Short mmCIF file of C-alpha atoms and ligand atoms in Angstrom, two decimals:
data_model
loop_
_atom_site.label_atom_id
_atom_site.label_comp_id
_atom_site.label_asym_id
_atom_site.label_seq_id
_atom_site.Cartn_x
_atom_site.Cartn_y
_atom_site.Cartn_z
CA MET A 29 -69.99 1.97 15.35
CA LYS A 30 -66.43 2.70 16.80
CA ASN A 31 -65.45 1.35 19.92
CA ILE A 32 -62.91 2.68 21.90
CA LYS A 33 -61.88 1.34 24.86
CA LEU A 34 -61.33 3.53 28.19
CA SER A 35 -58.13 1.67 28.63
CA LYS A 36 -56.05 -1.64 27.45
CA SER A 37 -52.33 -3.53 27.26
CA SER A 38 -50.26 -2.64 24.32
CA ILE A 39 -48.62 -5.60 23.58
CA GLY A 40 -46.22 -6.34 20.66
CA ASP A 41 -44.53 -8.90 19.28
CA SER A 42 -41.49 -8.95 21.68
CA GLU A 43 -43.34 -9.29 24.91
CA LYS A 44 -44.68 -12.19 23.47
CA LEU A 45 -41.33 -13.73 21.84
CA ALA A 46 -40.43 -12.83 25.81
CA VAL A 47 -42.62 -14.96 27.37
CA MET A 48 -41.68 -17.47 24.87
CA SER A 49 -38.16 -17.86 25.61
CA VAL A 50 -39.24 -18.36 29.36
CA LEU A 51 -41.70 -21.21 28.23
CA ASP A 52 -38.30 -22.32 26.28
CA LYS A 53 -36.14 -22.52 29.42
CA GLU A 54 -38.97 -24.13 31.54
CA TYR A 55 -38.01 -22.09 34.54
CA LEU A 56 -41.17 -20.08 35.34
CA GLY A 57 -41.12 -18.99 38.61
CA MET A 58 -38.77 -16.38 40.54
CA GLY A 59 -35.35 -16.54 38.98
CA GLU A 60 -32.98 -14.74 36.65
CA GLU A 61 -35.74 -12.91 34.96
CA VAL A 62 -37.07 -11.15 37.96
CA ARG A 63 -33.15 -10.51 39.00
CA HIS A 64 -32.51 -8.60 35.73
CA PHE A 65 -35.99 -6.84 36.03
CA GLU A 66 -35.10 -5.66 39.10
CA ASN A 67 -31.59 -4.46 38.88
CA GLU A 68 -32.95 -2.41 35.68
CA LEU A 69 -35.82 -1.09 38.28
CA THR A 70 -33.23 -0.57 40.29
CA GLY A 71 -30.46 1.26 37.99
CA PHE A 72 -33.45 3.65 36.81
CA PHE A 73 -34.76 4.54 40.24
CA GLY A 74 -31.94 4.80 41.93
CA ARG A 75 -32.76 2.87 45.00
CA GLU A 76 -33.26 -0.78 45.75
CA THR A 77 -36.75 -2.25 44.16
CA THR A 78 -38.78 -5.08 44.96
CA CYS A 79 -40.31 -7.04 42.63
CA VAL A 80 -44.16 -8.69 43.73
CA SER A 81 -47.55 -10.02 42.41
CA THR A 82 -49.18 -6.97 42.65
CA GLY A 83 -49.21 -3.56 43.62
CA THR A 84 -51.70 -3.91 45.92
CA ALA A 85 -49.46 -6.92 47.61
CA ALA A 86 -46.68 -3.80 47.25
CA LEU A 87 -48.51 -1.82 49.27
CA GLN A 88 -49.51 -4.18 51.61
CA LEU A 89 -45.43 -5.10 52.41
CA ALA A 90 -44.80 -1.59 52.42
CA VAL A 91 -47.08 -1.20 55.50
CA GLN A 92 -46.03 -4.43 56.98
CA CYS A 93 -42.50 -4.18 56.74
CA ALA A 94 -42.43 -0.88 58.03
CA GLY A 95 -43.75 -2.30 60.92
CA ILE A 96 -47.15 -1.27 61.17
CA GLY A 97 -49.56 -3.15 62.36
CA VAL A 98 -52.44 -4.34 64.43
CA GLY A 99 -53.29 -0.94 66.95
CA ASP A 100 -52.18 1.74 63.62
CA GLU A 101 -53.66 3.93 61.99
CA VAL A 102 -52.51 5.26 58.39
CA LEU A 103 -54.08 8.44 56.81
CA VAL A 104 -55.25 7.92 52.99
CA PRO A 105 -57.34 10.07 50.83
CA SER A 106 -60.81 8.18 50.40
CA LEU A 107 -60.59 8.65 46.44
CA THR A 108 -58.78 6.14 45.77
CA TYR A 109 -58.60 2.72 44.36
CA VAL A 110 -60.20 0.23 47.58
CA ALA A 111 -56.59 -1.20 46.72
CA SER A 112 -54.73 1.37 48.83
CA PHE A 113 -57.18 0.17 51.69
CA GLN A 114 -57.29 -3.35 51.68
CA ALA A 115 -53.92 -2.86 51.50
CA ILE A 116 -53.53 -1.28 54.88
CA SER A 117 -56.38 -3.19 56.22
CA ALA A 118 -54.80 -6.45 55.56
CA THR A 119 -51.55 -5.46 58.03
CA GLY A 120 -53.98 -4.80 61.02
CA ALA A 121 -53.62 -1.39 60.52
CA VAL A 122 -56.85 0.80 60.08
CA PRO A 123 -56.71 2.83 56.98
CA ILE A 124 -58.17 6.68 57.84
CA ALA A 125 -60.15 7.79 54.89
CA CYS A 126 -59.22 11.86 54.68
CA ASP A 127 -60.73 14.53 52.22
CA ILE A 128 -59.17 15.84 49.39
CA GLU A 129 -58.24 18.77 48.04
CA GLU A 130 -59.47 20.46 45.28
CA GLU A 131 -56.65 20.55 42.76
CA TYR A 132 -55.01 17.97 42.08
CA LEU A 133 -57.64 15.65 44.07
CA SER A 134 -54.54 14.65 46.36
CA ILE A 135 -55.30 14.50 49.99
CA SER A 136 -55.91 16.77 52.17
CA LEU A 137 -53.19 17.75 54.30
CA LYS A 138 -55.56 19.98 56.65
CA ASP A 139 -57.85 16.99 56.85
CA ALA A 140 -55.42 15.13 57.36
CA GLU A 141 -54.05 17.22 59.98
CA LEU A 142 -57.60 17.08 61.79
CA ARG A 143 -57.48 13.05 61.96
CA LEU A 144 -54.65 12.70 63.29
CA THR A 145 -54.29 10.61 66.66
CA SER A 146 -51.38 9.19 68.64
CA ASN A 147 -51.65 6.16 66.64
CA THR A 148 -51.21 7.63 63.31
CA LYS A 149 -48.23 5.72 61.90
CA ALA A 150 -48.05 6.53 58.41
CA ILE A 151 -49.75 8.76 55.87
CA MET A 152 -49.99 7.21 52.38
CA LEU A 153 -50.71 9.50 49.37
CA VAL A 154 -51.90 8.94 46.19
CA HIS A 155 -51.02 10.31 42.36
CA TYR A 156 -54.11 10.38 41.51
CA SER A 157 -54.27 9.41 37.41
CA GLY A 158 -50.21 10.69 37.84
CA ALA A 159 -50.73 14.65 39.51
CA VAL A 160 -48.71 14.38 42.30
CA GLY A 161 -49.69 17.34 43.84
CA ASP A 162 -47.83 19.05 47.01
CA PHE A 163 -45.06 16.36 47.72
CA ASP A 164 -42.71 18.67 49.44
CA SER A 165 -45.68 19.39 52.06
CA VAL A 166 -46.69 16.09 52.72
CA LEU A 167 -42.97 15.21 53.33
CA GLU A 168 -42.64 18.20 55.71
CA PHE A 169 -46.16 17.74 57.12
CA ALA A 170 -44.72 13.41 57.76
CA LYS A 171 -41.73 14.46 59.68
CA LYS A 172 -43.59 17.21 61.62
CA TYR A 173 -45.18 14.27 62.96
CA ASN A 174 -43.02 11.82 62.49
CA LEU A 175 -44.78 9.63 59.85
CA ARG A 176 -43.80 7.08 57.30
CA VAL A 177 -44.92 8.08 53.59
CA ILE A 178 -45.99 5.52 52.01
CA GLU A 179 -46.98 6.76 47.73
CA ASP A 180 -49.33 4.86 46.17
CA ALA A 181 -47.56 5.30 42.60
CA ALA A 182 -49.19 3.01 40.85
CA HIS A 183 -50.30 6.02 38.66
CA ALA A 184 -47.37 7.40 38.25
CA PHE A 185 -44.65 5.01 36.88
CA GLY A 186 -42.34 7.86 34.62
CA THR A 187 -43.48 10.88 36.10
CA SER A 188 -41.23 12.97 37.34
CA TYR A 189 -42.04 15.37 40.45
CA LYS A 190 -39.89 18.79 40.18
CA GLY A 191 -37.34 17.22 37.85
CA GLN A 192 -37.19 14.48 40.11
CA LYS A 193 -38.60 10.61 38.83
CA ILE A 194 -41.12 9.63 41.51
CA GLY A 195 -39.97 6.18 42.53
CA SER A 196 -36.39 8.06 43.27
CA PHE A 197 -37.27 10.06 46.66
CA GLY A 198 -39.01 9.82 49.04
CA ASP A 199 -39.85 7.50 51.81
CA ILE A 200 -41.06 4.14 50.02
CA THR A 201 -43.14 4.07 47.02
CA CYS A 202 -45.11 1.47 45.37
CA PHE A 203 -45.61 0.67 41.65
CA SER A 204 -48.85 -1.76 40.06
CA PHE A 205 -47.53 -2.95 36.82
CA ASP A 206 -51.03 -4.74 36.39
CA GLY A 207 -52.17 -4.69 32.80
CA ILE A 208 -53.70 -1.35 31.98
CA LYS A 209 -51.13 0.63 34.18
CA ASN A 210 -48.43 2.78 32.50
CA ILE A 211 -45.49 -0.37 32.06
CA THR A 212 -47.22 -3.63 32.24
CA SER A 213 -45.78 -7.25 33.46
CA GLY A 214 -49.20 -9.03 33.24
CA GLU A 215 -50.16 -8.89 37.13
CA GLY A 216 -47.44 -7.44 39.08
CA GLY A 217 -45.55 -4.71 41.09
CA CYS A 218 -42.98 -2.95 43.04
CA ILE A 219 -41.46 -1.11 46.17
CA VAL A 220 -38.60 1.28 45.82
CA SER A 221 -37.25 2.53 48.84
CA GLY A 222 -33.73 3.55 49.89
CA ASP A 223 -34.34 1.95 53.85
CA THR A 224 -32.18 -1.05 53.50
CA GLU A 225 -33.78 -2.72 56.70
CA LEU A 226 -36.82 -2.44 55.28
CA ASN A 227 -35.84 -3.45 51.69
CA ALA A 228 -34.46 -6.47 53.60
CA ARG A 229 -37.64 -7.17 55.15
CA ILE A 230 -39.94 -7.10 52.38
CA ARG A 231 -37.37 -9.21 50.57
CA ASP A 232 -38.45 -12.12 52.88
CA ALA A 233 -41.81 -11.14 53.66
CA ARG A 234 -42.22 -12.26 49.75
CA LEU A 235 -40.95 -15.21 50.25
CA LEU A 236 -42.94 -17.08 53.28
CA GLY A 237 -40.84 -14.82 55.24
CA VAL A 238 -38.17 -17.32 54.65
CA GLU A 239 -34.99 -15.39 55.01
CA LYS A 240 -32.65 -14.72 52.50
CA ASP A 241 -34.87 -16.68 49.97
CA THR A 242 -34.59 -14.37 47.39
CA GLU A 243 -30.44 -14.51 47.11
CA ALA A 244 -31.24 -18.38 47.11
CA ARG A 245 -33.57 -18.17 44.39
CA PHE A 246 -31.84 -16.09 42.25
CA SER A 247 -28.22 -17.83 42.28
CA GLY A 248 -30.62 -20.76 40.87
CA THR A 249 -31.22 -22.82 44.36
CA ARG A 250 -33.68 -22.90 46.99
CA SER A 251 -33.02 -22.66 50.88
CA TRP A 252 -34.09 -25.98 52.74
CA GLU A 253 -32.90 -25.17 56.08
CA PHE A 254 -34.16 -22.30 56.88
CA ASP A 255 -36.01 -19.75 59.65
CA VAL A 256 -39.44 -17.86 59.44
CA SER A 257 -39.65 -15.04 62.29
CA TYR A 258 -42.46 -13.34 61.14
CA GLN A 259 -45.39 -13.64 59.14
CA GLY A 260 -44.71 -13.43 55.23
CA TRP A 261 -47.13 -14.18 52.12
CA ARG A 262 -46.66 -15.58 48.88
CA TYR A 263 -46.17 -12.47 46.93
CA HIS A 264 -43.51 -12.66 44.66
CA MET A 265 -43.10 -12.25 41.00
CA SER A 266 -42.36 -15.04 38.54
CA ASN A 267 -39.99 -15.04 35.39
CA ILE A 268 -43.12 -14.86 33.70
CA MET A 269 -44.28 -11.76 34.65
CA ALA A 270 -40.86 -10.42 34.90
CA ALA A 271 -40.23 -10.98 31.27
CA ILE A 272 -42.82 -8.56 29.50
CA GLY A 273 -41.90 -6.42 32.34
CA ARG A 274 -38.69 -6.01 30.69
CA VAL A 275 -39.72 -5.58 27.25
CA GLN A 276 -42.34 -2.81 28.47
CA PHE A 277 -39.96 -1.61 30.37
CA ALA A 278 -37.54 -0.75 27.89
CA ARG A 279 -40.74 0.56 25.81
CA LEU A 280 -41.43 2.98 28.58
CA GLY A 281 -40.25 6.34 26.36
CA GLU A 282 -42.22 5.31 23.65
CA LEU A 283 -45.48 4.19 25.96
CA GLY A 284 -45.55 7.69 27.98
CA ALA A 285 -44.72 10.35 24.66
CA LYS A 286 -47.94 8.22 23.24
CA ARG A 287 -49.77 8.84 26.39
CA GLN A 288 -48.86 12.43 26.78
CA LEU A 289 -48.70 13.18 23.14
CA LEU A 290 -52.61 12.32 23.68
CA ALA A 291 -53.01 14.33 26.83
CA HIS A 292 -51.64 17.28 25.12
CA ARG A 293 -54.20 16.96 22.26
CA TYR A 294 -57.32 16.13 24.71
CA VAL A 295 -56.23 19.41 26.63
CA GLU A 296 -55.90 21.43 23.50
CA GLN A 297 -59.54 20.26 22.16
CA LEU A 298 -60.81 20.81 25.78
CA ALA A 299 -59.20 24.35 25.71
CA LYS A 300 -62.14 24.92 22.50
CA GLN A 301 -64.72 24.90 24.77
CA ASP A 302 -65.90 26.07 28.52
CA LYS A 303 -67.95 23.58 30.48
CA VAL A 304 -65.57 20.70 30.45
CA ARG A 305 -62.29 21.05 32.12
CA SER A 306 -58.88 18.52 32.59
CA LEU A 307 -57.24 18.23 35.67
CA LEU A 308 -54.54 21.12 36.11
CA MET A 309 -51.54 18.58 35.07
CA ASP A 310 -47.62 19.35 32.91
CA PHE A 311 -48.45 16.68 30.68
CA THR A 312 -44.48 16.88 29.52
CA THR A 313 -43.85 15.81 33.09
CA THR A 314 -46.58 13.58 33.43
CA ILE A 315 -46.99 10.53 32.02
CA PRO A 316 -51.00 10.14 32.61
CA HIS A 317 -52.65 7.08 33.66
CA ILE A 318 -55.77 7.47 33.33
CA PHE A 319 -57.17 11.20 31.70
CA VAL A 320 -59.99 12.89 34.22
CA VAL A 321 -62.30 15.70 33.57
CA ARG A 322 -64.64 17.33 35.60
CA LEU A 323 -68.17 17.86 33.70
CA PRO A 324 -70.88 20.92 35.07
CA SER A 325 -71.91 19.75 38.62
CA SER A 326 -75.63 20.00 36.84
CA THR A 327 -73.78 17.41 34.33
CA ASP A 328 -76.12 14.11 34.84
CA ARG A 329 -73.11 11.59 34.83
CA ASP A 330 -74.55 8.35 34.08
CA GLU A 331 -77.04 9.32 31.47
CA LEU A 332 -73.95 11.09 30.17
CA ARG A 333 -71.64 7.96 30.03
CA ASN A 334 -74.74 5.79 28.53
CA ALA A 335 -75.39 8.07 25.49
CA LEU A 336 -71.05 8.45 25.15
CA LYS A 337 -71.00 4.47 25.32
CA LEU A 338 -74.03 4.64 22.53
CA LYS A 339 -71.27 6.61 20.29
CA GLY A 340 -69.14 3.47 21.17
CA ILE A 341 -66.84 5.57 23.70
CA GLU A 342 -66.03 3.47 26.86
CA THR A 343 -65.54 5.82 29.88
CA GLY A 344 -65.07 5.05 33.67
CA VAL A 345 -65.38 6.60 37.35
CA HIS A 346 -62.36 6.68 38.84
CA TYR A 347 -63.01 5.90 42.00
CA GLN A 348 -65.73 5.06 44.23
CA PRO A 349 -65.13 6.89 47.60
CA ASN A 350 -64.23 4.32 50.04
CA HIS A 351 -65.73 6.15 53.26
CA ARG A 352 -68.22 5.53 51.48
CA LEU A 353 -67.86 1.49 51.29
CA SER A 354 -69.81 -1.07 53.62
CA PHE A 355 -66.47 -2.36 55.20
CA PHE A 356 -64.44 1.25 55.78
CA LYS A 357 -67.56 3.37 56.36
CA LEU A 358 -67.07 3.00 60.35
CA THR A 359 -64.01 4.02 60.79
CA SER A 360 -64.18 6.66 57.87
CA GLN A 361 -65.89 9.82 59.80
CA ALA A 362 -68.02 12.57 57.97
CA PRO A 363 -67.51 15.01 56.90
CA PHE A 364 -65.68 15.01 53.09
CA PRO A 365 -67.06 18.43 51.58
CA VAL A 366 -64.36 18.46 49.21
CA LEU A 367 -64.31 14.91 47.25
CA ASP A 368 -68.46 14.93 48.25
CA LYS A 369 -68.96 18.10 45.87
CA VAL A 370 -66.47 16.70 43.45
CA PHE A 371 -66.94 12.82 43.09
CA PRO A 372 -69.80 13.34 40.81
CA THR A 373 -68.10 15.71 38.80
CA LEU A 374 -66.07 12.75 38.22
CA LEU A 375 -65.81 11.32 34.35
CA THR A 376 -63.02 9.15 33.33
CA LEU A 377 -62.06 10.02 29.26
CA PRO A 378 -59.82 6.44 26.80
CA MET A 379 -56.41 6.71 27.82
CA HIS A 380 -54.39 4.05 25.89
CA PRO A 381 -51.09 3.69 24.07
CA ASP A 382 -53.14 2.25 21.27
CA LEU A 383 -55.18 4.97 20.94
CA GLU A 384 -54.99 7.38 18.03
CA LEU A 385 -55.70 11.39 18.14
CA ALA A 386 -58.26 10.98 15.78
CA ASP A 387 -59.91 8.56 18.83
CA VAL A 388 -59.30 11.89 20.87
CA ASP A 389 -61.29 14.35 18.56
CA PHE A 390 -63.59 12.32 18.22
CA VAL A 391 -64.44 11.83 22.37
CA ILE A 392 -64.34 15.34 22.60
CA ASN A 393 -66.34 16.23 19.61
CA THR A 394 -69.30 13.21 20.81
CA LEU A 395 -68.81 15.22 24.33
CA ASN A 396 -69.43 18.80 23.20
CA GLU A 397 -72.70 17.63 21.04
CA LEU A 398 -74.00 15.89 24.09
CA LEU A 399 -73.23 18.45 26.63
CA ARG A 400 -74.66 21.23 24.23
C1 LIG B 517 -53.55 -0.56 40.09
C2 LIG B 517 -53.66 0.48 41.49
C3 LIG B 517 -53.50 -0.44 42.41
C4 LIG B 517 -53.24 -2.09 43.04
O1 LIG B 517 -52.75 -2.13 42.03
P1 LIG B 517 -52.74 -3.69 41.59
O2 LIG B 517 -51.70 -4.50 41.01
O3 LIG B 517 -53.92 -4.16 40.32
O4 LIG B 517 -52.50 -5.30 42.63
C5 LIG B 517 -53.34 0.58 44.18
N1 LIG B 517 -53.63 1.80 43.78
C6 LIG B 517 -54.24 2.22 42.41
C7 LIG B 517 -54.48 3.89 42.58
C8 LIG B 517 -54.00 1.81 41.50
O5 LIG B 517 -55.03 2.27 40.31
#
């Protein structure tokens, strides 16, 4: 039987060699490889980039170092990985769950506006599956209400919006390099911003708040006499992770093109029927992290997922709305009409660089048969 995975890392000999070469040098922590990776990413985005241990750490540091914390509120779409919510609450700030708009499943500004208070300090937007939505309107909204804009761009590495790379503009952009993202460093993430003061705080905060420790480590030394003036964390990236990340980053063209090829095949195959539809996205400028479709509202999603599983096709559900989670439902005021309606119809189909076009055809044919 087939075993078509929902997602997986795509690792070649070059990643393995890169890890071996770090092991050979016997300097595993944060050093030269991280410095090179950061320089390469800074060149790519045209803005200073700081690497950290996970995408969640990137989001937490972005919120904290923007000066947001206890007593503050951050608007965030309920349809996101719980990482976005936990990153906000880890700083002491309160994530305010917002409804989504129906086209790109991104935050609804109409709903967000209703949830504004005098404590609202930022809006976190999530490029769900890679779809950027109406970013210009979010930037306008933020300007109008004097909010920081933190992008959870975990799904959007390599994606462009109106001809500009995500991460190359805006306020603060956070990426994840976890094992299944568009590029991976094993685990990892980065923060990109044009705000030099914020970047300096992030660089210290990722190393326990030890002043200028980044600069010391990059020059092969270490700070022995130092001061710490605020809460920091052990959120730096290791040379092993950066070595994997650098190879994956060099492969972005290849990995991204494969994802786009598969997405185009999905769209082409889905166009032959009218029950299931994909999200409205331009896969020449978007590198899809996940491939989400909307099922007819009459479909029993669990039953369908089980039937697909029996045919060897793994599927997913992105994501359990955060306003329903015990930890966050107290601060998440109903209603969420669009998300409550849309969520039961969302299904994520297999998407990763090692998938073949024939696999996509098999997935869609099987889906068609089961929905007949
Ligand atoms: C993966 C992901 C994160 C967190 O990234 P990690 O590197 O896994 O910590 C945050 N938000 C979204 C939407 C994600 O998919």
